[in-house]
PDB file of C-alpha atoms in Angstrom:
ATOM      1  CA  GLN A  30      27.357-113.199  92.690  1.00 72.00           C
ATOM      2  CA  SER A  31      29.686-114.634  95.108  1.00 73.00           C
ATOM      3  CA  ALA A  32      33.762-114.445  94.450  1.00 89.00           C
ATOM      4  CA  LEU A  33      36.499-116.105  93.812  1.00 95.00           C
ATOM      5  CA  THR A  34      40.312-115.116  95.350  1.00 96.00           C
ATOM      6  CA  GLN A  35      43.265-115.916  94.129  1.00 97.00           C
ATOM      7  CA  PRO A  36      46.411-114.567  94.536  1.00 97.00           C
ATOM      8  CA  ARG A  37      47.882-112.282  91.490  1.00 97.00           C
ATOM      9  CA  SER A  38      50.946-114.278  91.055  1.00 97.00           C
ATOM     10  CA  VAL A  39      53.822-117.364  91.483  1.00 97.00           C
ATOM     11  CA  SER A  40      56.691-118.486  90.435  1.00 96.00           C
ATOM     12  CA  GLY A  41      59.432-121.229  90.879  1.00 96.00           C
ATOM     13  CA  SER A  42      61.773-122.658  88.696  1.00 96.00           C
ATOM     14  CA  PRO A  43      61.781-125.452  86.715  1.00 96.00           C
ATOM     15  CA  GLY A  44      61.303-128.368  88.639  1.00 96.00           C
ATOM     16  CA  GLN A  45      59.756-126.799  91.247  1.00 97.00           C
ATOM     17  CA  SER A  46      56.174-127.121  92.629  1.00 97.00           C
ATOM     18  CA  VAL A  47      53.970-124.277  92.941  1.00 97.00           C
ATOM     19  CA  THR A  48      50.568-124.226  94.813  1.00 98.00           C
ATOM     20  CA  ILE A  49      48.001-121.697  93.644  1.00 98.00           C
ATOM     21  CA  SER A  50      45.036-120.866  95.691  1.00 98.00           C
ATOM     22  CA  CYS A  51      41.286-120.174  95.539  1.00 97.00           C
ATOM     23  CA  THR A  52      39.127-118.905  97.529  1.00 96.00           C
ATOM     24  CA  ALA A  53      35.335-118.880  97.905  1.00 94.00           C
ATOM     25  CA  THR A  54      33.778-116.091  99.625  1.00 88.00           C
ATOM     26  CA  SER A  55      30.815-118.120 100.748  1.00 86.00           C
ATOM     27  CA  SER A  56      30.502-121.738 101.597  1.00 79.00           C
ATOM     28  CA  ASP A  57      27.715-122.449  98.733  1.00 84.00           C
ATOM     29  CA  VAL A  58      30.119-121.693  95.991  1.00 87.00           C
ATOM     30  CA  PHE A  59      31.893-125.110  96.154  1.00 89.00           C
ATOM     31  CA  ARG A  60      28.704-126.838  97.125  1.00 88.00           C
ATOM     32  CA  TYR A  61      28.476-128.713  94.034  1.00 88.00           C
ATOM     33  CA  ASN A  62      32.027-130.291  94.263  1.00 90.00           C
ATOM     34  CA  TYR A  63      32.216-128.493  90.190  1.00 94.00           C
ATOM     35  CA  VAL A  64      35.765-127.017  90.704  1.00 95.00           C
ATOM     36  CA  SER A  65      38.193-126.671  86.727  1.00 97.00           C
ATOM     37  CA  TRP A  66      40.903-124.843  86.513  1.00 98.00           C
ATOM     38  CA  PHE A  67      42.594-123.898  83.121  1.00 98.00           C
ATOM     39  CA  GLN A  68      45.422-122.635  81.709  1.00 98.00           C
ATOM     40  CA  HIS A  69      45.691-119.481  79.301  1.00 97.00           C
ATOM     41  CA  HIS A  70      48.504-117.849  77.682  1.00 95.00           C
ATOM     42  CA  PRO A  71      47.591-114.767  76.941  1.00 90.00           C
ATOM     43  CA  GLY A  72      45.633-114.732  72.846  1.00 89.00           C
ATOM     44  CA  LYS A  73      45.021-118.477  73.007  1.00 93.00           C
ATOM     45  CA  ALA A  74      42.021-120.244  73.874  1.00 94.00           C
ATOM     46  CA  PRO A  75      41.745-121.077  77.609  1.00 95.00           C
ATOM     47  CA  LYS A  76      42.223-124.719  78.532  1.00 96.00           C
ATOM     48  CA  LEU A  77      41.115-127.099  81.400  1.00 96.00           C
ATOM     49  CA  MET A  78      43.928-128.638  83.220  1.00 97.00           C
ATOM     50  CA  ILE A  79      41.467-130.206  86.182  1.00 97.00           C
ATOM     51  CA  TYR A  80      37.917-130.538  86.340  1.00 96.00           C
ATOM     52  CA  ASP A  81      35.476-131.794  89.643  1.00 96.00           C
ATOM     53  CA  VAL A  82      38.123-130.370  91.493  1.00 96.00           C
ATOM     54  CA  SER A  83      40.843-132.947  90.990  1.00 97.00           C
ATOM     55  CA  ASN A  84      40.412-134.576  87.643  1.00 96.00           C
ATOM     56  CA  ARG A  85      42.989-134.741  85.173  1.00 96.00           C
ATOM     57  CA  PRO A  86      40.949-134.668  81.311  1.00 94.00           C
ATOM     58  CA  SER A  87      42.922-136.312  78.684  1.00 92.00           C
ATOM     59  CA  GLY A  88      46.712-135.253  77.633  1.00 93.00           C
ATOM     60  CA  VAL A  89      46.941-132.812  80.620  1.00 96.00           C
ATOM     61  CA  PRO A  90      50.440-134.174  82.259  1.00 96.00           C
ATOM     62  CA  ASP A  91      50.524-135.809  85.268  1.00 96.00           C
ATOM     63  CA  ARG A  92      52.493-133.029  87.449  1.00 97.00           C
ATOM     64  CA  PHE A  93      48.648-130.444  87.118  1.00 98.00           C
ATOM     65  CA  SER A  94      47.026-131.839  90.026  1.00 98.00           C
ATOM     66  CA  GLY A  95      43.965-130.871  92.141  1.00 97.00           C
ATOM     67  CA  SER A  96      42.482-130.962  95.334  1.00 97.00           C
ATOM     68  CA  LYS A  97      39.456-128.422  98.010  1.00 95.00           C
ATOM     69  CA  SER A  98      39.352-127.963 101.475  1.00 93.00           C
ATOM     70  CA  GLY A  99      36.928-126.652 102.983  1.00 91.00           C
ATOM     71  CA  ASN A 100      36.777-123.469 101.565  1.00 93.00           C
ATOM     72  CA  THR A 101      39.537-123.154  99.651  1.00 95.00           C
ATOM     73  CA  ALA A 102      40.756-125.449  96.142  1.00 96.00           C
ATOM     74  CA  SER A 103      44.230-125.748  94.957  1.00 98.00           C
ATOM     75  CA  LEU A 104      45.981-126.378  92.236  1.00 98.00           C
ATOM     76  CA  THR A 105      49.883-127.346  92.188  1.00 98.00           C
ATOM     77  CA  ILE A 106      52.031-127.634  89.617  1.00 97.00           C
ATOM     78  CA  SER A 107      54.841-130.318  90.907  1.00 96.00           C
ATOM     79  CA  GLY A 108      57.849-130.115  88.344  1.00 92.00           C
ATOM     80  CA  LEU A 109      57.336-126.781  86.717  1.00 96.00           C
ATOM     81  CA  HIS A 110      57.902-127.188  82.616  1.00 97.00           C
ATOM     82  CA  THR A 111      58.921-123.539  81.254  1.00 96.00           C
ATOM     83  CA  GLU A 112      55.769-123.862  79.214  1.00 95.00           C
ATOM     84  CA  ASP A 113      53.390-123.706  82.460  1.00 97.00           C
ATOM     85  CA  GLU A 114      54.154-119.906  82.365  1.00 97.00           C
ATOM     86  CA  ALA A 115      50.550-118.581  81.897  1.00 97.00           C
ATOM     87  CA  ASP A 116      47.645-117.294  83.678  1.00 98.00           C
ATOM     88  CA  TYR A 117      45.890-120.157  85.538  1.00 98.00           C
ATOM     89  CA  TYR A 118      42.416-119.247  86.487  1.00 98.00           C
ATOM     90  CA  CYS A 119      39.960-121.502  89.235  1.00 97.00           C
ATOM     91  CA  CYS A 120      35.830-121.774  88.107  1.00 96.00           C
ATOM     92  CA  SER A 121      33.253-123.165  90.103  1.00 95.00           C
ATOM     93  CA  PHE A 122      29.612-123.961  89.626  1.00 94.00           C
ATOM     94  CA  ALA A 123      27.641-122.134  92.506  1.00 91.00           C
ATOM     95  CA  GLY A 124      23.960-123.839  91.493  1.00 89.00           C
ATOM     96  CA  THR A 125      22.893-120.566  89.323  1.00 90.00           C
ATOM     97  CA  TYR A 126      26.133-118.983  88.052  1.00 92.00           C
ATOM     98  CA  TRP A 127      29.451-120.157  87.553  1.00 94.00           C
ATOM     99  CA  VAL A 128      32.042-117.984  88.843  1.00 95.00           C
ATOM    100  CA  PHE A 129      36.218-117.387  87.942  1.00 96.00           C
ATOM    101  CA  GLY A 130      38.711-116.731  89.816  1.00 97.00           C
ATOM    102  CA  GLY A 131      40.826-113.609  89.467  1.00 96.00           C
ATOM    103  CA  GLY A 132      43.689-115.320  87.675  1.00 97.00           C
ATOM    104  CA  THR A 133      47.007-115.982  89.299  1.00 98.00           C
ATOM    105  CA  LYS A 134      50.624-115.997  86.294  1.00 98.00           C
ATOM    106  CA  VAL A 135      52.619-118.135  87.176  1.00 98.00           C
ATOM    107  CA  THR A 136      56.125-117.769  86.328  1.00 97.00           C
ATOM    108  CA  VAL A 137      59.090-119.660  85.444  1.00 96.00           C
ATOM    109  CA  LEU A 138      62.089-118.715  86.815  1.00 93.00           C
TER     110      LEU A 138
ATOM    111  CA  GLU B   2      39.384-131.287  63.573  1.00 75.00           C
ATOM    112  CA  ASP B   3      37.004-130.993  66.603  1.00 74.00           C
ATOM    113  CA  GLN B   4      36.414-127.587  66.892  1.00 92.00           C
ATOM    114  CA  LEU B   5      34.432-124.103  67.815  1.00 95.00           C
ATOM    115  CA  VAL B   6      34.425-120.701  66.164  1.00 96.00           C
ATOM    116  CA  GLU B   7      32.804-117.406  66.865  1.00 97.00           C
ATOM    117  CA  SER B   8      31.702-114.768  64.596  1.00 97.00           C
ATOM    118  CA  GLY B   9      29.874-111.682  65.222  1.00 98.00           C
ATOM    119  CA  GLY B  10      31.943-109.731  66.862  1.00 97.00           C
ATOM    120  CA  GLY B  11      32.789-106.009  65.903  1.00 97.00           C
ATOM    121  CA  LEU B  12      32.945-102.422  67.445  1.00 98.00           C
ATOM    122  CA  VAL B  13      29.543-100.836  68.467  1.00 98.00           C
ATOM    123  CA  GLN B  14      28.252 -97.550  70.312  1.00 98.00           C
ATOM    124  CA  PRO B  15      26.823 -97.643  73.636  1.00 98.00           C
ATOM    125  CA  GLY B  16      23.150 -98.766  73.608  1.00 98.00           C
ATOM    126  CA  GLY B  17      23.824-100.919  70.847  1.00 98.00           C
ATOM    127  CA  SER B  18      23.383-104.972  69.697  1.00 98.00           C
ATOM    128  CA  LEU B  19      25.122-107.120  68.246  1.00 98.00           C
ATOM    129  CA  ARG B  20      24.181-111.000  67.439  1.00 98.00           C
ATOM    130  CA  LEU B  21      27.447-113.609  68.286  1.00 98.00           C
ATOM    131  CA  SER B  22      27.371-117.137  66.599  1.00 98.00           C
ATOM    132  CA  CYS B  23      28.795-120.136  67.877  1.00 98.00           C
ATOM    133  CA  VAL B  24      29.621-122.949  65.699  1.00 97.00           C
ATOM    134  CA  ALA B  25      30.628-126.607  66.190  1.00 96.00           C
ATOM    135  CA  SER B  26      32.728-128.642  64.446  1.00 94.00           C
ATOM    136  CA  GLY B  27      33.397-132.571  64.490  1.00 92.00           C
ATOM    137  CA  PHE B  28      32.203-133.729  68.043  1.00 90.00           C
ATOM    138  CA  THR B  29      28.298-134.801  68.970  1.00 91.00           C
ATOM    139  CA  PHE B  30      27.162-131.025  69.328  1.00 92.00           C
ATOM    140  CA  THR B  31      23.803-131.845  71.360  1.00 93.00           C
ATOM    141  CA  ASN B  32      25.893-133.208  74.084  1.00 93.00           C
ATOM    142  CA  TYR B  33      27.406-130.426  75.789  1.00 94.00           C
ATOM    143  CA  TRP B  34      26.161-127.949  77.257  1.00 95.00           C
ATOM    144  CA  ILE B  35      27.333-124.454  76.021  1.00 96.00           C
ATOM    145  CA  HIS B  36      29.145-121.590  77.698  1.00 97.00           C
ATOM    146  CA  TRP B  37      30.041-117.675  77.060  1.00 98.00           C
ATOM    147  CA  VAL B  38      32.658-116.789  78.802  1.00 98.00           C
ATOM    148  CA  ARG B  39      34.256-113.005  78.219  1.00 98.00           C
ATOM    149  CA  GLN B  40      37.939-111.778  78.522  1.00 97.00           C
ATOM    150  CA  ALA B  41      37.769-107.397  78.707  1.00 97.00           C
ATOM    151  CA  PRO B  42      41.626-106.081  77.803  1.00 96.00           C
ATOM    152  CA  GLY B  43      43.803-106.823  80.300  1.00 94.00           C
ATOM    153  CA  LYS B  44      41.674-108.519  82.863  1.00 96.00           C
ATOM    154  CA  GLY B  45      40.373-111.285  83.606  1.00 96.00           C
ATOM    155  CA  LEU B  46      37.764-114.659  82.496  1.00 97.00           C
ATOM    156  CA  VAL B  47      34.163-113.877  83.766  1.00 97.00           C
ATOM    157  CA  TRP B  48      31.679-116.327  82.858  1.00 97.00           C
ATOM    158  CA  VAL B  49      29.019-114.677  80.828  1.00 98.00           C
ATOM    159  CA  SER B  50      25.746-117.190  80.165  1.00 98.00           C
ATOM    160  CA  ASP B  51      25.763-120.876  79.584  1.00 97.00           C
ATOM    161  CA  ILE B  52      22.654-123.369  78.738  1.00 97.00           C
ATOM    162  CA  ASN B  53      21.812-126.937  78.029  1.00 96.00           C
ATOM    163  CA  PRO B  54      21.611-129.299  75.615  1.00 96.00           C
ATOM    164  CA  ASP B  55      17.894-128.816  74.048  1.00 95.00           C
ATOM    165  CA  GLY B  56      18.179-125.397  74.406  1.00 96.00           C
ATOM    166  CA  SER B  57      15.323-126.033  77.459  1.00 97.00           C
ATOM    167  CA  SER B  58      17.160-124.208  80.579  1.00 97.00           C
ATOM    168  CA  THR B  59      19.727-121.129  80.384  1.00 97.00           C
ATOM    169  CA  LYS B  60      21.844-118.928  83.136  1.00 96.00           C
ATOM    170  CA  TYR B  61      23.096-115.448  82.456  1.00 97.00           C
ATOM    171  CA  ALA B  62      25.894-113.751  84.818  1.00 96.00           C
ATOM    172  CA  ASP B  63      23.907-110.708  86.780  1.00 96.00           C
ATOM    173  CA  SER B  64      26.146-108.376  84.560  1.00 96.00           C
ATOM    174  CA  VAL B  65      24.836-109.264  81.606  1.00 98.00           C
ATOM    175  CA  LYS B  66      21.457-110.290  83.077  1.00 97.00           C
ATOM    176  CA  GLY B  67      18.018-108.386  81.049  1.00 97.00           C
ATOM    177  CA  ARG B  68      20.008-107.720  78.538  1.00 98.00           C
ATOM    178  CA  PHE B  69      21.935-110.907  76.811  1.00 98.00           C
ATOM    179  CA  THR B  70      19.577-113.394  75.921  1.00 98.00           C
ATOM    180  CA  ILE B  71      21.657-117.396  74.499  1.00 98.00           C
ATOM    181  CA  SER B  72      20.082-120.087  72.258  1.00 98.00           C
ATOM    182  CA  ARG B  73      20.991-122.743  70.133  1.00 98.00           C
ATOM    183  CA  ASP B  74      19.651-124.680  67.156  1.00 97.00           C
ATOM    184  CA  ASN B  75      20.463-127.977  67.073  1.00 97.00           C
ATOM    185  CA  ALA B  76      20.352-128.472  63.526  1.00 96.00           C
ATOM    186  CA  LYS B  77      22.933-126.066  62.601  1.00 97.00           C
ATOM    187  CA  ASN B  78      25.824-127.083  65.916  1.00 96.00           C
ATOM    188  CA  THR B  79      25.313-123.049  66.685  1.00 97.00           C
ATOM    189  CA  VAL B  80      24.388-121.681  69.321  1.00 98.00           C
ATOM    190  CA  TYR B  81      23.773-117.703  69.770  1.00 98.00           C
ATOM    191  CA  LEU B  82      25.048-114.460  72.088  1.00 98.00           C
ATOM    192  CA  GLN B  83      22.155-111.917  71.498  1.00 98.00           C
ATOM    193  CA  MET B  84      23.563-108.450  73.419  1.00 98.00           C
ATOM    194  CA  ASN B  85      21.693-105.699  73.455  1.00 98.00           C
ATOM    195  CA  THR B  86      22.111-102.123  75.196  1.00 98.00           C
ATOM    196  CA  LEU B  87      25.067-102.411  75.057  1.00 98.00           C
ATOM    197  CA  ARG B  88      27.991-101.101  77.370  1.00 98.00           C
ATOM    198  CA  VAL B  89      31.143-100.193  77.633  1.00 98.00           C
ATOM    199  CA  GLU B  90      32.419-102.544  79.793  1.00 98.00           C
ATOM    200  CA  ASP B  91      30.805-105.314  77.574  1.00 98.00           C
ATOM    201  CA  THR B  92      33.894-104.478  75.245  1.00 98.00           C
ATOM    202  CA  ALA B  93      35.719-107.994  75.496  1.00 98.00           C
ATOM    203  CA  VAL B  94      37.260-110.961  73.731  1.00 98.00           C
ATOM    204  CA  TYR B  95      34.038-113.145  74.091  1.00 98.00           C
ATOM    205  CA  PHE B  96      34.980-117.420  73.908  1.00 97.00           C
ATOM    206  CA  CYS B  97      32.243-120.187  74.020  1.00 97.00           C
ATOM    207  CA  SER B  98      33.231-123.156  74.924  1.00 96.00           C
ATOM    208  CA  SER B  99      31.641-126.517  75.131  1.00 94.00           C
ATOM    209  CA  GLY B 100      31.917-126.976  79.270  1.00 89.00           C
ATOM    210  CA  LEU B 101      33.417-125.310  82.168  1.00 90.00           C
ATOM    211  CA  ARG B 102      34.105-129.047  83.311  1.00 91.00           C
ATOM    212  CA  SER B 103      33.771-131.854  80.070  1.00 86.00           C
ATOM    213  CA  ASP B 104      36.459-133.644  79.315  1.00 84.00           C
ATOM    214  CA  PRO B 105      37.104-133.608  76.349  1.00 85.00           C
ATOM    215  CA  ASN B 106      36.221-129.967  76.620  1.00 89.00           C
ATOM    216  CA  TYR B 107      36.613-126.976  73.568  1.00 92.00           C
ATOM    217  CA  TRP B 108      36.972-123.438  73.357  1.00 95.00           C
ATOM    218  CA  GLY B 109      36.818-121.300  70.016  1.00 95.00           C
ATOM    219  CA  GLN B 110      40.217-118.630  69.877  1.00 95.00           C
ATOM    220  CA  GLY B 111      36.820-115.893  70.814  1.00 96.00           C
ATOM    221  CA  THR B 112      35.249-112.515  68.987  1.00 97.00           C
ATOM    222  CA  LEU B 113      36.344-109.145  69.988  1.00 98.00           C
ATOM    223  CA  VAL B 114      33.324-106.656  70.608  1.00 98.00           C
ATOM    224  CA  THR B 115      33.934-103.179  70.914  1.00 98.00           C
ATOM    225  CA  VAL B 116      31.995-100.760  72.588  1.00 98.00           C
ATOM    226  CA  SER B 117      32.190 -97.445  72.253  1.00 97.00           C
ATOM    227  CA  SER B 118      31.287 -94.215  70.904  1.00 95.00           C
TER     228      SER B 118
END
């Protein structure tokens, strides 16, 4: 089963924008465009922030956006808030299995 | 309140078995795929298994295939994860979720499984 690679950490000041990349080791991993992003505060339940590459569930602020180009998906947080500090995971359906990226810690400076 | 609640975790010796349960309330359970996702201590989220709404289709990560079995009882709004031949590396918090691309999206708070002698 293939993997998704994310940077270990990104950081930014309040109000700045950050982008987290998610690169597939195989093009098959993104074949269905079922790419999701989850926010996870340690000790809490993960929260879906983006699904199907760029769709936001109801209640998710519009400063969160998703995109995909080739073998790389991205999550952008435009205008960081302190409460955005968390771990973020990309996730994709690869036909017979789902796979998560290794996670990116977002630090708000 | 719309929610999922996991139970059944605990301490088990290597080679042992556990059955986790995930009970849903407040939403139409039979509309959703249900997934198990785990997080080992200090590590990231890892997908484990899923089951379709009527229980006729299941999928597993390679790391658990042949050892774990997912099932559901829609009359009880419950999904189960039967875990056999447990290994030290199966130690993790196990979360159930109403889907990895569903809106709305529900997750439980997790149940801790510790495999140790």
